PDB file of C-alpha atoms in Angstrom:
ATOM      1  CA  MET A  18     -12.196  12.447  27.809  1.00 91.00           C
ATOM      2  CA  LYS A  19     -13.869  12.953  24.111  1.00 96.00           C
ATOM      3  CA  THR A  20     -12.600  13.778  20.632  1.00 97.00           C
ATOM      4  CA  THR A  21     -14.077  15.475  17.296  1.00 98.00           C
ATOM      5  CA  VAL A  22     -14.157  13.605  14.251  1.00 98.00           C
ATOM      6  CA  LEU A  23     -14.747  14.054  10.743  1.00 98.00           C
ATOM      7  CA  ILE A  24     -17.460  11.744  10.298  1.00 97.00           C
ATOM      8  CA  ALA A  25     -20.379  11.935   6.378  1.00 97.00           C
ATOM      9  CA  HIS A  26     -24.344   9.905   6.981  1.00 97.00           C
ATOM     10  CA  GLU A  27     -24.074   9.383   3.425  1.00 96.00           C
ATOM     11  CA  TYR A  28     -21.986   9.658   0.075  1.00 96.00           C
ATOM     12  CA  GLY A  29     -21.275  12.922  -1.426  1.00 95.00           C
ATOM     13  CA  GLN A  30     -18.923  16.249  -2.032  1.00 96.00           C
ATOM     14  CA  PRO A  31     -17.708  17.897   0.686  1.00 96.00           C
ATOM     15  CA  GLU A  32     -20.868  19.385   2.063  1.00 97.00           C
ATOM     16  CA  VAL A  33     -22.033  15.703   3.909  1.00 97.00           C
ATOM     17  CA  LEU A  34     -18.390  16.240   5.662  1.00 98.00           C
ATOM     18  CA  ASN A  35     -20.191  16.614   9.816  1.00 97.00           C
ATOM     19  CA  LEU A  36     -17.132  17.561  12.795  1.00 98.00           C
ATOM     20  CA  GLU A  37     -19.309  15.995  16.187  1.00 98.00           C
ATOM     21  CA  SER A  38     -18.112  15.072  19.408  1.00 97.00           C
ATOM     22  CA  HIS A  39     -17.654  11.846  20.635  1.00 96.00           C
ATOM     23  CA  SER A  40     -17.054   9.714  24.152  1.00 96.00           C
ATOM     24  CA  LEU A  41     -14.215   8.009  23.555  1.00 95.00           C
ATOM     25  CA  PRO A  42     -14.716   4.120  25.474  1.00 94.00           C
ATOM     26  CA  THR A  43     -12.331   3.155  28.154  1.00 96.00           C
ATOM     27  CA  LEU A  44      -8.822   2.419  25.782  1.00 96.00           C
ATOM     28  CA  ALA A  45      -8.457  -0.812  24.784  1.00 95.00           C
ATOM     29  CA  SER A  46      -5.350  -3.119  26.038  1.00 95.00           C
ATOM     30  CA  GLY A  47      -2.386  -2.401  23.775  1.00 95.00           C
ATOM     31  CA  MET A  48      -3.618   0.597  22.013  1.00 96.00           C
ATOM     32  CA  ALA A  49      -1.963   4.309  22.985  1.00 97.00           C
ATOM     33  CA  ARG A  50      -4.558   7.455  23.121  1.00 98.00           C
ATOM     34  CA  ILE A  51      -3.059  10.447  20.171  1.00 98.00           C
ATOM     35  CA  GLN A  52      -3.455  13.799  20.710  1.00 98.00           C
ATOM     36  CA  VAL A  53      -3.523  14.071  16.811  1.00 98.00           C
ATOM     37  CA  LYS A  54      -1.061  16.862  15.576  1.00 98.00           C
ATOM     38  CA  ALA A  55      -1.137  16.911  11.803  1.00 98.00           C
ATOM     39  CA  ALA A  56      -2.554  14.140   9.564  1.00 98.00           C
ATOM     40  CA  GLY A  57      -2.474  13.197   6.611  1.00 96.00           C
ATOM     41  CA  ILE A  58      -5.005  13.497   2.996  1.00 93.00           C
ATOM     42  CA  ASN A  59      -5.550  10.414   0.634  1.00 88.00           C
ATOM     43  CA  PRO A  60      -7.372  10.416  -2.704  1.00 85.00           C
ATOM     44  CA  ILE A  61      -8.746   7.353  -1.639  1.00 86.00           C
ATOM     45  CA  ASP A  62     -10.395   9.149   1.454  1.00 91.00           C
ATOM     46  CA  ALA A  63     -12.262  12.230  -0.992  1.00 91.00           C
ATOM     47  CA  ARG A  64     -13.025   8.853  -3.860  1.00 89.00           C
ATOM     48  CA  ARG A  65     -14.803   7.197  -0.133  1.00 92.00           C
ATOM     49  CA  MET A  66     -16.042  10.335   0.879  1.00 94.00           C
ATOM     50  CA  THR A  67     -17.637  10.300  -2.548  1.00 93.00           C
ATOM     51  CA  GLY A  68     -19.065   6.699  -2.201  1.00 92.00           C
ATOM     52  CA  GLU A  69     -16.844   5.591  -5.759  1.00 87.00           C
ATOM     53  CA  PHE A  70     -15.104   3.441  -3.699  1.00 82.00           C
ATOM     54  CA  LYS A  71     -17.179   1.668  -0.818  1.00 81.00           C
ATOM     55  CA  HIS A  72     -14.608   0.473   2.489  1.00 74.00           C
ATOM     56  CA  ALA A  73     -17.585   0.858   4.973  1.00 76.00           C
ATOM     57  CA  GLN A  74     -20.986   1.672   6.165  1.00 86.00           C
ATOM     58  CA  LEU A  75     -21.973   4.763   6.591  1.00 93.00           C
ATOM     59  CA  PRO A  76     -21.473   6.794   8.769  1.00 95.00           C
ATOM     60  CA  GLN A  77     -17.492   6.551   7.817  1.00 95.00           C
ATOM     61  CA  THR A  78     -15.278   7.920   9.171  1.00 96.00           C
ATOM     62  CA  PHE A  79     -11.399   8.415   7.437  1.00 96.00           C
ATOM     63  CA  GLY A  80      -7.909   9.331   7.444  1.00 96.00           C
ATOM     64  CA  THR A  81      -4.963   6.037   8.116  1.00 94.00           C
ATOM     65  CA  GLU A  82      -2.191   8.674   9.143  1.00 96.00           C
ATOM     66  CA  PHE A  83      -1.371  10.847  12.033  1.00 98.00           C
ATOM     67  CA  ALA A  84       1.580  12.447  13.984  1.00 98.00           C
ATOM     68  CA  GLY A  85       0.456  13.215  17.309  1.00 98.00           C
ATOM     69  CA  VAL A  86       1.801  13.163  21.427  1.00 98.00           C
ATOM     70  CA  ILE A  87       0.452  10.267  23.591  1.00 98.00           C
ATOM     71  CA  VAL A  88      -1.599  11.255  26.216  1.00 98.00           C
ATOM     72  CA  GLU A  89      -3.431   8.564  27.630  1.00 97.00           C
ATOM     73  CA  LEU A  90      -1.484   4.315  27.743  1.00 96.00           C
ATOM     74  CA  ALA A  91      -4.146   1.540  28.398  1.00 93.00           C
ATOM     75  CA  ASP A  92      -0.955  -0.794  29.767  1.00 89.00           C
ATOM     76  CA  ALA A  93       2.469  -0.172  32.078  1.00 87.00           C
ATOM     77  CA  ASN A  94       4.845  -0.174  29.105  1.00 85.00           C
ATOM     78  CA  THR A  95       8.453   0.718  29.137  1.00 87.00           C
ATOM     79  CA  THR A  96       8.532   1.858  25.449  1.00 92.00           C
ATOM     80  CA  TRP A  97       6.353   4.370  25.528  1.00 96.00           C
ATOM     81  CA  LYS A  98       5.209   7.368  27.763  1.00 96.00           C
ATOM     82  CA  ILE A  99       2.831   9.824  28.108  1.00 97.00           C
ATOM     83  CA  GLY A 100       4.112  12.751  26.119  1.00 97.00           C
ATOM     84  CA  ASP A 101       5.779  10.877  23.571  1.00 98.00           C
ATOM     85  CA  GLU A 102       6.114  12.422  19.868  1.00 98.00           C
ATOM     86  CA  VAL A 103       4.927   9.408  17.457  1.00 98.00           C
ATOM     87  CA  LEU A 104       3.344   9.499  13.814  1.00 98.00           C
ATOM     88  CA  GLY A 105       1.792   5.885  11.967  1.00 97.00           C
ATOM     89  CA  SER A 106      -1.176   4.328  10.962  1.00 95.00           C
ATOM     90  CA  GLY A 107      -3.841   4.835  12.262  1.00 93.00           C
ATOM     91  CA  GLY A 108      -5.887   2.563  13.946  1.00 90.00           C
ATOM     92  CA  SER A 109     -10.180   3.867  12.885  1.00 90.00           C
ATOM     93  CA  PHE A 110      -9.308   6.352  12.264  1.00 95.00           C
ATOM     94  CA  THR A 111      -7.397  10.313  11.680  1.00 98.00           C
ATOM     95  CA  HIS A 112      -9.422  12.997  11.450  1.00 98.00           C
ATOM     96  CA  ALA A 113      -9.971  12.948  14.670  1.00 98.00           C
ATOM     97  CA  THR A 114      -8.464  15.459  17.333  1.00 98.00           C
ATOM     98  CA  VAL A 115      -7.844  12.323  19.838  1.00 98.00           C
ATOM     99  CA  ILE A 116      -7.678   8.824  18.519  1.00 98.00           C
ATOM    100  CA  ASP A 117      -6.521   5.908  19.620  1.00 97.00           C
ATOM    101  CA  VAL A 118      -3.655   4.081  18.425  1.00 97.00           C
ATOM    102  CA  PRO A 119      -2.663  -0.143  18.359  1.00 96.00           C
ATOM    103  CA  LEU A 120       1.250   0.503  19.919  1.00 96.00           C
ATOM    104  CA  GLU A 121       2.446  -1.569  17.218  1.00 95.00           C
ATOM    105  CA  ASN A 122       1.398   0.692  14.430  1.00 96.00           C
ATOM    106  CA  LEU A 123       3.213   3.390  16.101  1.00 97.00           C
ATOM    107  CA  ILE A 124       7.352   5.281  15.606  1.00 97.00           C
ATOM    108  CA  ARG A 125       8.945   8.312  16.511  1.00 98.00           C
ATOM    109  CA  LYS A 126       8.234  11.210  15.757  1.00 98.00           C
ATOM    110  CA  PRO A 127      12.841  13.256  14.808  1.00 98.00           C
ATOM    111  CA  GLN A 128      12.369  16.024  16.475  1.00 96.00           C
ATOM    112  CA  ASN A 129      13.741  17.567  12.787  1.00 97.00           C
ATOM    113  CA  ILE A 130      10.984  16.524  11.112  1.00 97.00           C
ATOM    114  CA  GLU A 131       7.908  19.243  11.833  1.00 96.00           C
ATOM    115  CA  TRP A 132       4.427  18.148  12.977  1.00 97.00           C
ATOM    116  CA  ASN A 133       2.915  19.046   9.204  1.00 96.00           C
ATOM    117  CA  ILE A 134       5.739  16.495   7.883  1.00 96.00           C
ATOM    118  CA  ALA A 135       5.312  13.733  10.196  1.00 97.00           C
ATOM    119  CA  GLY A 136       1.412  13.081   9.680  1.00 97.00           C
ATOM    120  CA  SER A 137       1.747  13.125   6.246  1.00 95.00           C
ATOM    121  CA  LEU A 138       4.418  10.299   5.891  1.00 96.00           C
ATOM    122  CA  ALA A 139       3.044   6.673   6.868  1.00 96.00           C
ATOM    123  CA  GLY A 140       0.257   5.934   4.454  1.00 92.00           C
ATOM    124  CA  ALA A 141       2.175   6.829   1.296  1.00 92.00           C
ATOM    125  CA  ALA A 142       5.443   5.054   2.831  1.00 95.00           C
ATOM    126  CA  GLN A 143       4.361   2.265   3.567  1.00 95.00           C
ATOM    127  CA  THR A 144       2.170   1.649  -0.105  1.00 95.00           C
ATOM    128  CA  ALA A 145       5.394   3.133  -2.254  1.00 96.00           C
ATOM    129  CA  MET A 146       7.218   0.242  -0.137  1.00 96.00           C
ATOM    130  CA  THR A 147       5.101  -2.130   0.012  1.00 96.00           C
ATOM    131  CA  ILE A 148       4.875  -1.459  -3.914  1.00 97.00           C
ATOM    132  CA  LEU A 149       8.754  -2.210  -4.648  1.00 96.00           C
ATOM    133  CA  ASP A 150       8.544  -5.385  -2.307  1.00 95.00           C
ATOM    134  CA  GLU A 151       5.679  -6.957  -5.121  1.00 94.00           C
ATOM    135  CA  MET A 152       7.727  -5.721  -8.050  1.00 94.00           C
ATOM    136  CA  GLY A 153      10.770  -7.331  -6.733  1.00 91.00           C
ATOM    137  CA  PRO A 154      14.211  -7.051  -9.173  1.00 93.00           C
ATOM    138  CA  ALA A 155      13.899  -3.862 -11.708  1.00 96.00           C
ATOM    139  CA  GLN A 156      15.918  -2.075 -13.103  1.00 97.00           C
ATOM    140  CA  SER A 157      13.407   0.623 -14.849  1.00 98.00           C
ATOM    141  CA  LEU A 158      10.183   1.616 -13.361  1.00 98.00           C
ATOM    142  CA  LEU A 159       7.756   3.781 -15.334  1.00 98.00           C
ATOM    143  CA  VAL A 160       5.315   5.776 -12.722  1.00 97.00           C
ATOM    144  CA  HIS A 161       1.653   6.908 -13.804  1.00 96.00           C
ATOM    145  CA  GLY A 162       1.212  10.117 -12.202  1.00 92.00           C
ATOM    146  CA  GLY A 163       4.799  10.445  -9.921  1.00 92.00           C
ATOM    147  CA  SER A 164       3.671  13.870  -8.247  1.00 88.00           C
ATOM    148  CA  GLY A 165       1.419  13.177  -6.053  1.00 86.00           C
ATOM    149  CA  GLY A 166       2.459  11.353  -2.603  1.00 86.00           C
ATOM    150  CA  VAL A 167       2.775   8.080  -3.017  1.00 91.00           C
ATOM    151  CA  GLY A 168       4.818   8.859  -6.711  1.00 93.00           C
ATOM    152  CA  SER A 169       6.725  11.046  -5.142  1.00 93.00           C
ATOM    153  CA  ILE A 170       8.683   8.990  -2.285  1.00 95.00           C
ATOM    154  CA  LEU A 171       8.354   5.710  -4.815  1.00 97.00           C
ATOM    155  CA  ILE A 172      10.724   7.671  -7.127  1.00 97.00           C
ATOM    156  CA  GLN A 173      13.382   8.327  -4.529  1.00 97.00           C
ATOM    157  CA  LEU A 174      13.294   4.644  -2.790  1.00 97.00           C
ATOM    158  CA  ALA A 175      13.164   3.003  -6.610  1.00 97.00           C
ATOM    159  CA  ILE A 176      16.508   5.626  -7.314  1.00 97.00           C
ATOM    160  CA  GLU A 177      17.650   4.134  -4.309  1.00 96.00           C
ATOM    161  CA  LYS A 178      17.710   0.371  -5.759  1.00 95.00           C
ATOM    162  CA  GLY A 179      19.376   1.732  -8.874  1.00 96.00           C
ATOM    163  CA  MET A 180      16.714   1.999 -10.719  1.00 97.00           C
ATOM    164  CA  ASN A 181      16.251   4.331 -14.316  1.00 97.00           C
ATOM    165  CA  VAL A 182      12.957   6.238 -13.509  1.00 98.00           C
ATOM    166  CA  VAL A 183      10.859   7.943 -16.249  1.00 98.00           C
ATOM    167  CA  ALA A 184       6.862   9.679 -14.545  1.00 97.00           C
ATOM    168  CA  THR A 185       4.178  10.415 -15.990  1.00 96.00           C
ATOM    169  CA  ALA A 186       3.078  14.198 -14.682  1.00 93.00           C
ATOM    170  CA  SER A 187       0.769  17.124 -15.625  1.00 91.00           C
ATOM    171  CA  GLU A 188       3.109  19.851 -17.448  1.00 93.00           C
ATOM    172  CA  LYS A 189       2.865  21.673 -14.215  1.00 90.00           C
ATOM    173  CA  ASN A 190       4.664  19.379 -11.650  1.00 90.00           C
ATOM    174  CA  GLN A 191       7.440  18.125 -14.360  1.00 94.00           C
ATOM    175  CA  GLN A 192      10.170  20.105 -12.557  1.00 94.00           C
ATOM    176  CA  HIS A 193       9.313  18.641  -9.512  1.00 92.00           C
ATOM    177  CA  LEU A 194       9.448  15.076 -11.519  1.00 95.00           C
ATOM    178  CA  GLN A 195      13.046  16.202 -12.229  1.00 95.00           C
ATOM    179  CA  ALA A 196      14.252  16.906  -9.317  1.00 94.00           C
ATOM    180  CA  LEU A 197      13.403  13.637  -7.484  1.00 95.00           C
ATOM    181  CA  GLY A 198      16.410  12.547 -10.227  1.00 95.00           C
ATOM    182  CA  ALA A 199      13.334  11.035 -12.425  1.00 97.00           C
ATOM    183  CA  THR A 200      12.338  11.295 -16.407  1.00 97.00           C
ATOM    184  CA  PRO A 201      10.018  13.846 -16.640  1.00 97.00           C
ATOM    185  CA  VAL A 202       6.951  13.265 -19.227  1.00 97.00           C
ATOM    186  CA  VAL A 203       3.531  14.843 -19.730  1.00 95.00           C
ATOM    187  CA  TYR A 204       1.230  12.419 -19.452  1.00 94.00           C
ATOM    188  CA  GLY A 205      -2.619  13.068 -22.085  1.00 91.00           C
ATOM    189  CA  GLU A 206      -2.388  12.076 -25.865  1.00 92.00           C
ATOM    190  CA  GLY A 207       0.469  11.206 -27.217  1.00 94.00           C
ATOM    191  CA  LEU A 208       1.869   9.292 -24.009  1.00 95.00           C
ATOM    192  CA  ILE A 209       2.997   6.396 -25.587  1.00 96.00           C
ATOM    193  CA  GLN A 210       5.013   8.034 -28.158  1.00 96.00           C
ATOM    194  CA  ARG A 211       6.585  10.450 -26.408  1.00 97.00           C
ATOM    195  CA  LEU A 212       7.602   6.917 -24.115  1.00 97.00           C
ATOM    196  CA  HIS A 213       9.125   5.085 -26.711  1.00 96.00           C
ATOM    197  CA  SER A 214      11.043   8.415 -27.686  1.00 96.00           C
ATOM    198  CA  ILE A 215      12.040   8.696 -24.469  1.00 95.00           C
ATOM    199  CA  HIS A 216      12.735   5.257 -23.463  1.00 96.00           C
ATOM    200  CA  PRO A 217      12.416   2.852 -26.287  1.00 96.00           C
ATOM    201  CA  GLU A 218      13.683  -0.222 -25.019  1.00 96.00           C
ATOM    202  CA  LYS A 219      10.570  -1.963 -22.510  1.00 97.00           C
ATOM    203  CA  PHE A 220      10.410  -1.224 -18.840  1.00 98.00           C
ATOM    204  CA  ASP A 221      10.636  -3.594 -16.579  1.00 98.00           C
ATOM    205  CA  ALA A 222       8.003  -2.840 -14.328  1.00 98.00           C
ATOM    206  CA  SER A 223       5.412   0.452 -14.791  1.00 98.00           C
ATOM    207  CA  ILE A 224       2.876   1.269 -11.849  1.00 97.00           C
ATOM    208  CA  ASP A 225       0.177   3.215 -12.022  1.00 95.00           C
ATOM    209  CA  MET A 226      -1.740   6.078  -9.330  1.00 90.00           C
ATOM    210  CA  SER A 227      -4.569   6.797 -11.873  1.00 84.00           C
ATOM    211  CA  GLY A 228      -6.284   3.633 -13.195  1.00 83.00           C
ATOM    212  CA  ASN A 229      -7.402   6.034 -16.310  1.00 88.00           C
ATOM    213  CA  GLU A 230      -6.957   4.224 -19.491  1.00 92.00           C
ATOM    214  CA  ASP A 231      -4.079   6.239 -20.898  1.00 93.00           C
ATOM    215  CA  ALA A 232      -1.976   5.012 -18.319  1.00 94.00           C
ATOM    216  CA  THR A 233      -2.854   0.926 -19.204  1.00 95.00           C
ATOM    217  CA  GLN A 234      -3.184   1.003 -22.334  1.00 96.00           C
ATOM    218  CA  ALA A 235       0.836   3.485 -22.331  1.00 96.00           C
ATOM    219  CA  SER A 236       2.107   0.068 -19.633  1.00 97.00           C
ATOM    220  CA  LEU A 237       1.054  -2.906 -22.124  1.00 96.00           C
ATOM    221  CA  ALA A 238       2.445  -0.384 -24.635  1.00 97.00           C
ATOM    222  CA  THR A 239       5.924  -0.246 -23.357  1.00 97.00           C
ATOM    223  CA  VAL A 240       6.381  -2.797 -20.311  1.00 97.00           C
ATOM    224  CA  LYS A 241       8.467  -6.144 -21.378  1.00 97.00           C
ATOM    225  CA  SER A 242       6.722  -9.451 -21.832  1.00 95.00           C
ATOM    226  CA  GLY A 243       6.463 -11.243 -17.803  1.00 94.00           C
ATOM    227  CA  GLY A 244       7.124  -7.103 -16.475  1.00 96.00           C
ATOM    228  CA  PHE A 245       5.036  -6.012 -12.873  1.00 97.00           C
ATOM    229  CA  MET A 246       2.398  -4.051 -14.222  1.00 97.00           C
ATOM    230  CA  GLY A 247       0.466  -2.196 -10.953  1.00 96.00           C
ATOM    231  CA  SER A 248      -1.787   0.013 -10.016  1.00 95.00           C
ATOM    232  CA  ILE A 249      -3.049   1.285  -6.424  1.00 93.00           C
ATOM    233  CA  ALA A 250      -5.875   3.879  -7.994  1.00 86.00           C
ATOM    234  CA  GLY A 251      -8.722   0.797  -6.564  1.00 80.00           C
ATOM    235  CA  ARG A 252     -10.445   1.265 -10.231  1.00 81.00           C
ATOM    236  CA  LYS A 253     -11.359  -1.852 -12.160  1.00 84.00           C
ATOM    237  CA  LEU A 254      -8.932  -1.995 -15.170  1.00 88.00           C
ATOM    238  CA  SER A 255      -9.791  -2.535 -18.712  1.00 90.00           C
ATOM    239  CA  SER A 256      -6.590  -5.453 -18.325  1.00 92.00           C
ATOM    240  CA  SER A 257      -5.973  -8.139 -15.883  1.00 91.00           C
ATOM    241  CA  GLN A 258      -2.833  -8.051 -16.795  1.00 95.00           C
ATOM    242  CA  ILE A 259      -2.838  -5.378 -14.937  1.00 95.00           C
ATOM    243  CA  ARG A 260      -2.544  -6.188 -10.980  1.00 94.00           C
ATOM    244  CA  PRO A 261      -4.385  -4.312  -7.455  1.00 92.00           C
ATOM    245  CA  VAL A 262      -1.578  -3.660  -5.143  1.00 94.00           C
ATOM    246  CA  TRP A 263      -3.209  -2.684  -2.014  1.00 91.00           C
ATOM    247  CA  VAL A 264      -0.485  -1.784   1.052  1.00 90.00           C
ATOM    248  CA  LYS A 265       0.208  -3.584   3.831  1.00 92.00           C
ATOM    249  CA  ARG A 266       1.400  -2.217   6.723  1.00 91.00           C
ATOM    250  CA  ASN A 267       5.287  -2.932   7.647  1.00 93.00           C
ATOM    251  CA  ILE A 268       6.688  -0.839  10.408  1.00 94.00           C
ATOM    252  CA  ASN A 269      10.097  -1.936   9.179  1.00 94.00           C
ATOM    253  CA  ASN A 270       9.464  -0.299   5.560  1.00 94.00           C
ATOM    254  CA  LEU A 271       8.143   2.892   7.588  1.00 96.00           C
ATOM    255  CA  GLN A 272      11.282   3.479   9.539  1.00 96.00           C
ATOM    256  CA  HIS A 273      13.314   3.248   6.348  1.00 96.00           C
ATOM    257  CA  VAL A 274      11.352   6.097   5.066  1.00 97.00           C
ATOM    258  CA  VAL A 275      11.101   8.186   7.930  1.00 97.00           C
ATOM    259  CA  ASP A 276      14.814   7.685   8.427  1.00 97.00           C
ATOM    260  CA  GLY A 277      15.689   8.742   4.991  1.00 97.00           C
ATOM    261  CA  VAL A 278      13.050  11.886   5.583  1.00 97.00           C
ATOM    262  CA  ALA A 279      14.529  12.544   8.799  1.00 97.00           C
ATOM    263  CA  ASP A 280      18.468  12.695   7.500  1.00 96.00           C
ATOM    264  CA  GLY A 281      18.130  14.668   3.181  1.00 95.00           C
ATOM    265  CA  ARG A 282      18.230  11.439   1.608  1.00 95.00           C
ATOM    266  CA  PHE A 283      14.073  12.020   0.779  1.00 96.00           C
ATOM    267  CA  ASP A 284      12.179  15.276  -0.071  1.00 93.00           C
ATOM    268  CA  TRP A 285       9.056  14.829   0.988  1.00 91.00           C
ATOM    269  CA  SER A 286       7.108  17.355  -0.120  1.00 83.00           C
ATOM    270  CA  VAL A 287       3.524  18.584   1.682  1.00 90.00           C
ATOM    271  CA  SER A 288       1.734  21.369  -0.779  1.00 84.00           C
ATOM    272  CA  ARG A 289      -1.312  21.965   1.267  1.00 90.00           C
ATOM    273  CA  GLU A 290      -1.621  22.107   4.669  1.00 94.00           C
ATOM    274  CA  TYR A 291      -5.243  22.787   5.562  1.00 96.00           C
ATOM    275  CA  PRO A 292      -7.102  23.400   9.365  1.00 97.00           C
ATOM    276  CA  PHE A 293      -9.166  20.840  11.315  1.00 98.00           C
ATOM    277  CA  GLU A 294     -12.211  23.250  10.475  1.00 97.00           C
ATOM    278  CA  ASN A 295     -11.584  23.796   7.306  1.00 96.00           C
ATOM    279  CA  ALA A 296     -11.855  20.007   5.680  1.00 97.00           C
ATOM    280  CA  GLN A 297     -14.334  20.112   3.060  1.00 96.00           C
ATOM    281  CA  GLU A 298     -12.302  22.999   1.977  1.00 94.00           C
ATOM    282  CA  ALA A 299      -9.310  19.833   1.965  1.00 94.00           C
ATOM    283  CA  TYR A 300     -11.342  16.690   0.732  1.00 94.00           C
ATOM    284  CA  THR A 301     -12.784  19.635  -2.262  1.00 92.00           C
ATOM    285  CA  ASP A 302      -8.991  20.620  -3.096  1.00 89.00           C
ATOM    286  CA  VAL A 303      -7.803  16.958  -2.817  1.00 88.00           C
ATOM    287  CA  LEU A 304     -10.769  16.177  -5.133  1.00 86.00           C
ATOM    288  CA  THR A 305      -9.037  17.832  -7.705  1.00 80.00           C
ATOM    289  CA  GLY A 306      -6.024  15.996  -7.934  1.00 67.00           C
ATOM    290  CA  HIS A 307      -2.397  17.562  -9.905  1.00 53.00           C
ATOM    291  CA  THR A 308      -1.255  17.418  -6.804  1.00 58.00           C
ATOM    292  CA  LYS A 309       2.672  17.958  -5.723  1.00 67.00           C
ATOM    293  CA  GLY A 310       3.189  15.818  -2.398  1.00 70.00           C
ATOM    294  CA  LYS A 311       0.329  15.954   0.291  1.00 86.00           C
ATOM    295  CA  SER A 312      -2.622  17.311   1.542  1.00 91.00           C
ATOM    296  CA  VAL A 313      -2.475  17.855   5.128  1.00 96.00           C
ATOM    297  CA  LEU A 314      -5.004  18.329   8.208  1.00 97.00           C
ATOM    298  CA  VAL A 315      -3.701  20.057  11.515  1.00 98.00           C
ATOM    299  CA  PHE A 316      -4.607  20.241  14.775  1.00 97.00           C
ATOM    300  CA  GLN A 317      -4.198  23.158  17.288  1.00 81.00           C
TER     301      GLN A 317
END
């Protein structure tokens, strides 16, 4: 079986991305072969493309989450069958027409969740749950850059736990934050003063999605001594007090979010959809930032 894979043989802007046809090897034991229907794009994908974040040797492939249909199974299996609709984290990559995925990464796609939503869930959902797991108990949370995919579900999960959430975003995304249940704040010059005005008491915790200096200084100024301060930006920060948070895959955490999206408890926004053949355009837009929810590649 053949697959068409998004691949880059050098670092650079989206023009380095190519769609290449490759033959798939014999399916390994413990794996499922998936016809991809949708796959989310995360900022880390674009940053790997440019070389800002060097995660693998060249040439490199992209994508960490997907939704699709099982077309082949390596082993006799009582849990899964060919034709099952699934979603989850990928094996090596997900921005491709056909991918091989460990069975342990799969959960069933609820019938009432559209493909574009299903394909964008796994990465952001498990990242948000990892943040909460590492943060521990908290009554108040400051989210820097809360309008993106991770921030949007994190806000809702934190509120589900009873936290008071304040989140920053650009002016155009303030209503989005408010609709999610957070107190919205415009980031930029004067951020610390605005935070003090809105939330005079120190926060128990903060999480930074952007990795910029304004967010670093705001966390240092507004989070209580000994409080949790984390970042998922993957960038070197000016303060060692802010700890990096790396996603831990956990199928139970993913199932919790998927169930919440399916039954309407959690809102999940896909702001941009792109045909797979327009991947260069999609990555160009992701590089500009200021997203609301997720961007997704969709496949015929």
